[in-house]
mmCIF file of C-alpha atoms in Angstrom:
data_model
loop_
_atom_site.group_PDB
_atom_site.id
_atom_site.type_symbol
_atom_site.label_atom_id
_atom_site.label_comp_id
_atom_site.label_asym_id
_atom_site.label_seq_id
_atom_site.Cartn_x
_atom_site.Cartn_y
_atom_site.Cartn_z
ATOM 1 C CA MET A 1 -10.945 18.491 12.780
ATOM 2 C CA PRO A 2 -11.756 18.401 16.501
ATOM 3 C CA LYS A 3 -9.586 16.138 18.658
ATOM 4 C CA LYS A 4 -12.401 13.642 19.261
ATOM 5 C CA ASN A 5 -12.930 13.246 15.509
ATOM 6 C CA ARG A 6 -9.189 12.849 14.862
ATOM 7 C CA ILE A 7 -8.997 10.068 17.420
ATOM 8 C CA LEU A 8 -11.988 8.297 15.861
ATOM 9 C CA PHE A 9 -10.543 8.751 12.354
ATOM 10 C CA ILE A 10 -7.149 7.335 13.388
ATOM 11 C CA THR A 11 -8.766 4.472 15.290
ATOM 12 C CA LEU A 12 -11.003 3.463 12.376
ATOM 13 C CA THR A 13 -8.093 3.711 9.934
ATOM 14 C CA ALA A 14 -5.948 1.519 12.203
ATOM 15 C CA MET A 15 -8.721 -1.034 12.690
ATOM 16 C CA LEU A 16 -9.398 -1.280 8.955
ATOM 17 C CA THR A 17 -5.652 -1.586 8.291
ATOM 18 C CA ALA A 18 -5.426 -4.462 10.779
ATOM 19 C CA LEU A 19 -8.450 -6.064 9.138
ATOM 20 C CA GLN A 20 -6.846 -5.650 5.717
ATOM 21 C CA ILE A 21 -3.671 -7.365 6.951
ATOM 22 C CA ILE A 22 -5.636 -10.287 8.394
ATOM 23 C CA LEU A 23 -8.094 -10.717 5.515
ATOM 24 C CA GLY A 24 -5.421 -10.137 2.878
ATOM 25 C CA ASN A 25 -2.840 -12.545 4.271
ATOM 26 C CA LEU A 26 -4.379 -15.113 6.586
ATOM 27 C CA LEU A 27 -7.704 -15.829 4.924
ATOM 28 C CA GLN A 28 -6.764 -16.929 1.407
ATOM 29 C CA ILE A 29 -8.550 -19.239 -0.976
ATOM 30 C CA PRO A 30 -6.489 -20.878 -3.760
ATOM 31 C CA PHE A 31 -8.110 -19.978 -7.070
ATOM 32 C CA LEU A 32 -6.840 -20.767 -10.566
ATOM 33 C CA ASP A 33 -3.400 -19.151 -10.837
ATOM 34 C CA LYS A 34 -3.591 -16.887 -7.783
ATOM 35 C CA GLN A 35 -4.918 -16.639 -4.249
ATOM 36 C CA TYR A 36 -8.278 -14.994 -3.635
ATOM 37 C CA ASN A 37 -8.429 -13.066 -0.387
ATOM 38 C CA PHE A 38 -10.766 -10.598 1.239
ATOM 39 C CA GLY A 39 -8.193 -7.822 1.742
ATOM 40 C CA PHE A 40 -9.984 -5.561 -0.737
ATOM 41 C CA GLN A 41 -13.076 -5.175 1.452
ATOM 42 C CA PRO A 42 -11.458 -3.086 4.255
ATOM 43 C CA ILE A 43 -10.014 -0.762 1.605
ATOM 44 C CA LEU A 44 -13.481 -0.394 0.060
ATOM 45 C CA ILE A 45 -15.009 0.329 3.477
ATOM 46 C CA ALA A 46 -12.292 2.866 4.286
ATOM 47 C CA GLY A 47 -12.900 4.615 0.965
ATOM 48 C CA TRP A 48 -16.620 4.895 1.622
ATOM 49 C CA LEU A 49 -16.432 5.721 5.312
ATOM 50 C CA LEU A 50 -13.247 7.785 5.642
ATOM 51 C CA GLY A 51 -12.263 8.967 2.162
ATOM 52 C CA ALA A 52 -9.369 8.519 -0.236
ATOM 53 C CA PRO A 53 -6.435 9.425 2.076
ATOM 54 C CA ALA A 54 -7.514 6.907 4.715
ATOM 55 C CA ALA A 55 -8.254 4.213 2.116
ATOM 56 C CA MET A 56 -4.823 4.801 0.593
ATOM 57 C CA LEU A 57 -3.283 4.338 4.051
ATOM 58 C CA VAL A 58 -5.292 1.184 4.682
ATOM 59 C CA GLY A 59 -4.215 -0.254 1.332
ATOM 60 C CA GLY A 60 -0.591 0.824 1.510
ATOM 61 C CA LEU A 61 0.104 0.066 5.158
ATOM 62 C CA GLY A 62 -1.907 -3.140 4.967
ATOM 63 C CA ASP A 63 0.259 -4.378 2.114
ATOM 64 C CA LEU A 64 3.533 -3.152 3.619
ATOM 65 C CA VAL A 65 2.962 -4.617 7.073
ATOM 66 C CA GLY A 66 1.307 -7.768 5.720
ATOM 67 C CA ALA A 67 4.220 -8.433 3.362
ATOM 68 C CA HIS A 68 6.646 -8.250 6.271
ATOM 69 C CA LEU A 69 4.559 -10.194 8.802
ATOM 70 C CA PHE A 70 3.549 -12.912 6.340
ATOM 71 C CA PRO A 71 6.226 -12.934 3.609
ATOM 72 C CA GLN A 72 5.565 -14.891 0.441
ATOM 73 C CA GLY A 73 8.832 -13.917 -1.171
ATOM 74 C CA ALA A 74 10.858 -10.725 -1.268
ATOM 75 C CA TYR A 75 9.047 -7.455 -0.595
ATOM 76 C CA PHE A 76 8.367 -5.431 -3.752
ATOM 77 C CA PRO A 77 7.014 -1.868 -3.417
ATOM 78 C CA GLY A 78 5.039 -2.077 -6.665
ATOM 79 C CA PHE A 79 2.356 -4.161 -4.979
ATOM 80 C CA THR A 80 2.078 -1.541 -2.239
ATOM 81 C CA LEU A 81 1.644 1.165 -4.884
ATOM 82 C CA THR A 82 -1.143 -0.914 -6.436
ATOM 83 C CA ASN A 83 -3.001 -1.059 -3.113
ATOM 84 C CA VAL A 84 -2.534 2.685 -2.567
ATOM 85 C CA LEU A 85 -4.079 3.385 -5.982
ATOM 86 C CA VAL A 86 -6.955 1.011 -5.229
ATOM 87 C CA GLY A 87 -7.603 2.997 -2.034
ATOM 88 C CA LEU A 88 -7.562 6.237 -4.018
ATOM 89 C CA VAL A 89 -10.161 4.910 -6.464
ATOM 90 C CA CYS A 90 -12.427 3.591 -3.692
ATOM 91 C CA GLY A 91 -12.287 6.909 -1.858
ATOM 92 C CA LEU A 92 -12.930 9.006 -4.959
ATOM 93 C CA VAL A 93 -15.857 6.893 -6.128
ATOM 94 C CA LEU A 94 -17.588 6.156 -2.817
ATOM 95 C CA HIS A 95 -16.781 8.707 -0.099
ATOM 96 C CA LYS A 96 -19.761 10.780 1.104
ATOM 97 C CA ARG A 97 -22.038 9.064 -1.391
ATOM 98 C CA LYS A 98 -24.798 6.514 -1.031
ATOM 99 C CA PRO A 99 -23.252 3.088 -1.760
ATOM 100 C CA THR A 100 -25.366 2.151 -4.760
ATOM 101 C CA LEU A 101 -24.736 -0.987 -6.772
ATOM 102 C CA LEU A 102 -23.486 1.143 -9.684
ATOM 103 C CA ARG A 103 -20.942 2.995 -7.521
ATOM 104 C CA VAL A 104 -19.708 -0.235 -5.970
ATOM 105 C CA CYS A 105 -19.421 -1.769 -9.473
ATOM 106 C CA ILE A 106 -17.376 1.199 -10.681
ATOM 107 C CA ALA A 107 -15.078 1.084 -7.643
ATOM 108 C CA VAL A 108 -14.564 -2.677 -7.877
ATOM 109 C CA ILE A 109 -14.072 -2.820 -11.646
ATOM 110 C CA CYS A 110 -11.591 0.081 -11.608
ATOM 111 C CA SER A 111 -9.764 -1.536 -8.684
ATOM 112 C CA MET A 112 -9.640 -4.917 -10.396
ATOM 113 C CA LEU A 113 -8.286 -3.297 -13.575
ATOM 114 C CA ILE A 114 -5.578 -1.538 -11.568
ATOM 115 C CA ASN A 115 -4.709 -4.824 -9.850
ATOM 116 C CA TRP A 116 -4.698 -6.817 -13.070
ATOM 117 C CA LEU A 117 -2.657 -4.340 -15.110
ATOM 118 C CA LEU A 118 -0.138 -3.271 -12.469
ATOM 119 C CA ASN A 119 0.330 -6.565 -10.647
ATOM 120 C CA SER A 120 0.930 -8.287 -13.982
ATOM 121 C CA LEU A 121 3.606 -5.664 -14.654
ATOM 122 C CA TRP A 122 5.221 -6.212 -11.253
ATOM 123 C CA LEU A 123 5.204 -9.983 -11.759
ATOM 124 C CA SER A 124 6.752 -9.625 -15.219
ATOM 125 C CA ILE A 125 9.531 -7.513 -13.679
ATOM 126 C CA LEU A 126 10.101 -9.870 -10.751
ATOM 127 C CA TYR A 127 9.978 -13.091 -12.746
ATOM 128 C CA SER A 128 11.343 -12.012 -16.120
ATOM 129 C CA ALA A 129 13.725 -14.980 -16.175
ATOM 130 C CA ASN A 130 10.866 -17.492 -16.470
ATOM 131 C CA GLY A 131 10.144 -16.395 -20.038
ATOM 132 C CA ARG A 132 6.650 -15.073 -19.397
ATOM 133 C CA GLY A 133 6.413 -11.390 -20.316
ATOM 134 C CA TYR A 134 3.858 -8.783 -19.346
ATOM 135 C CA PHE A 135 1.227 -9.992 -21.808
ATOM 136 C CA GLY A 136 1.727 -13.557 -20.676
ATOM 137 C CA TRP A 137 0.961 -12.517 -17.094
ATOM 138 C CA LEU A 138 -2.070 -10.567 -18.274
ATOM 139 C CA ALA A 139 -3.418 -13.588 -20.127
ATOM 140 C CA LEU A 140 -2.704 -15.938 -17.241
ATOM 141 C CA ARG A 141 -4.316 -13.760 -14.554
ATOM 142 C CA GLY A 142 -7.233 -12.328 -16.549
ATOM 143 C CA PRO A 143 -9.734 -15.163 -16.028
ATOM 144 C CA SER A 144 -9.329 -15.121 -12.253
ATOM 145 C CA TYR A 145 -10.099 -11.385 -12.150
ATOM 146 C CA LEU A 146 -13.228 -11.991 -14.236
ATOM 147 C CA VAL A 147 -14.472 -14.312 -11.501
ATOM 148 C CA GLU A 148 -13.132 -12.236 -8.603
ATOM 149 C CA ALA A 149 -14.808 -8.976 -9.685
ATOM 150 C CA PRO A 150 -18.439 -10.152 -9.307
ATOM 151 C CA ALA A 151 -17.616 -11.708 -5.920
ATOM 152 C CA ASN A 152 -16.088 -8.421 -4.733
ATOM 153 C CA ILE A 153 -19.025 -6.437 -6.115
ATOM 154 C CA LEU A 154 -21.578 -8.594 -4.317
ATOM 155 C CA LEU A 155 -19.671 -8.744 -1.033
ATOM 156 C CA GLY A 156 -18.731 -5.051 -1.131
ATOM 157 C CA TYR A 157 -22.267 -3.956 -1.910
ATOM 158 C CA LEU A 158 -23.726 -6.074 0.895
ATOM 159 C CA LEU A 159 -21.134 -4.802 3.381
ATOM 160 C CA LEU A 160 -21.651 -1.145 2.506
ATOM 161 C CA GLN A 161 -25.433 -1.511 2.508
ATOM 162 C CA GLY A 162 -25.265 -3.104 5.941
ATOM 163 C CA LEU A 163 -22.978 -0.383 7.272
ATOM 164 C CA SER A 164 -25.139 2.383 5.804
ATOM 165 C CA LYS A 165 -28.260 0.850 7.352
ATOM 166 C CA ALA A 166 -26.482 0.774 10.705
ATOM 167 C CA LYS A 167 -26.800 4.566 10.417
ATOM 168 C CA LEU A 168 -23.200 5.280 11.250
ATOM 169 C CA ASN A 169 -23.055 8.930 12.184
ATOM 170 C CA LEU A 170 -19.378 9.438 12.861
ATOM 171 C CA ASN A 171 -19.160 13.160 12.018
ATOM 172 C CA LEU A 172 -15.559 12.944 10.884
ATOM 173 C CA LYS A 173 -15.533 16.451 9.374
#
């Protein structure tokens, strides 16, 4: 990769990571049993625009730095792993492809499943003393993901359509 492209790639990855930290930690909406935030959208954009490795960095670093800048309890690396896997899925499904509604649906639904299944596991490990096991966390958090998925699909699709119409020609090869 030429130096100019590397600088652009690093800059975009850093900007999307910063956006993920802000949208994932500062802009939160209380919803049912969890907080809805917009931290998924920068990961989705990174997956489409930059590919899986960059989206994994945006997700992982965004969670790691956000957890330390805006702590909501002790840091647990499982949540970071979840965000890294979400970045992987977004990159594999969307990178170098037209952001159709179907592709965005696949990326969002797979990401929401990863979040639901793994984050319920991490919560059952962290809070095992409260008597709620893994399946209890799944049942408790399931309805909020059913509402969150369509919102992420709509917002993600609109964002990617807008970015693709902006005719971004970054030549990051």
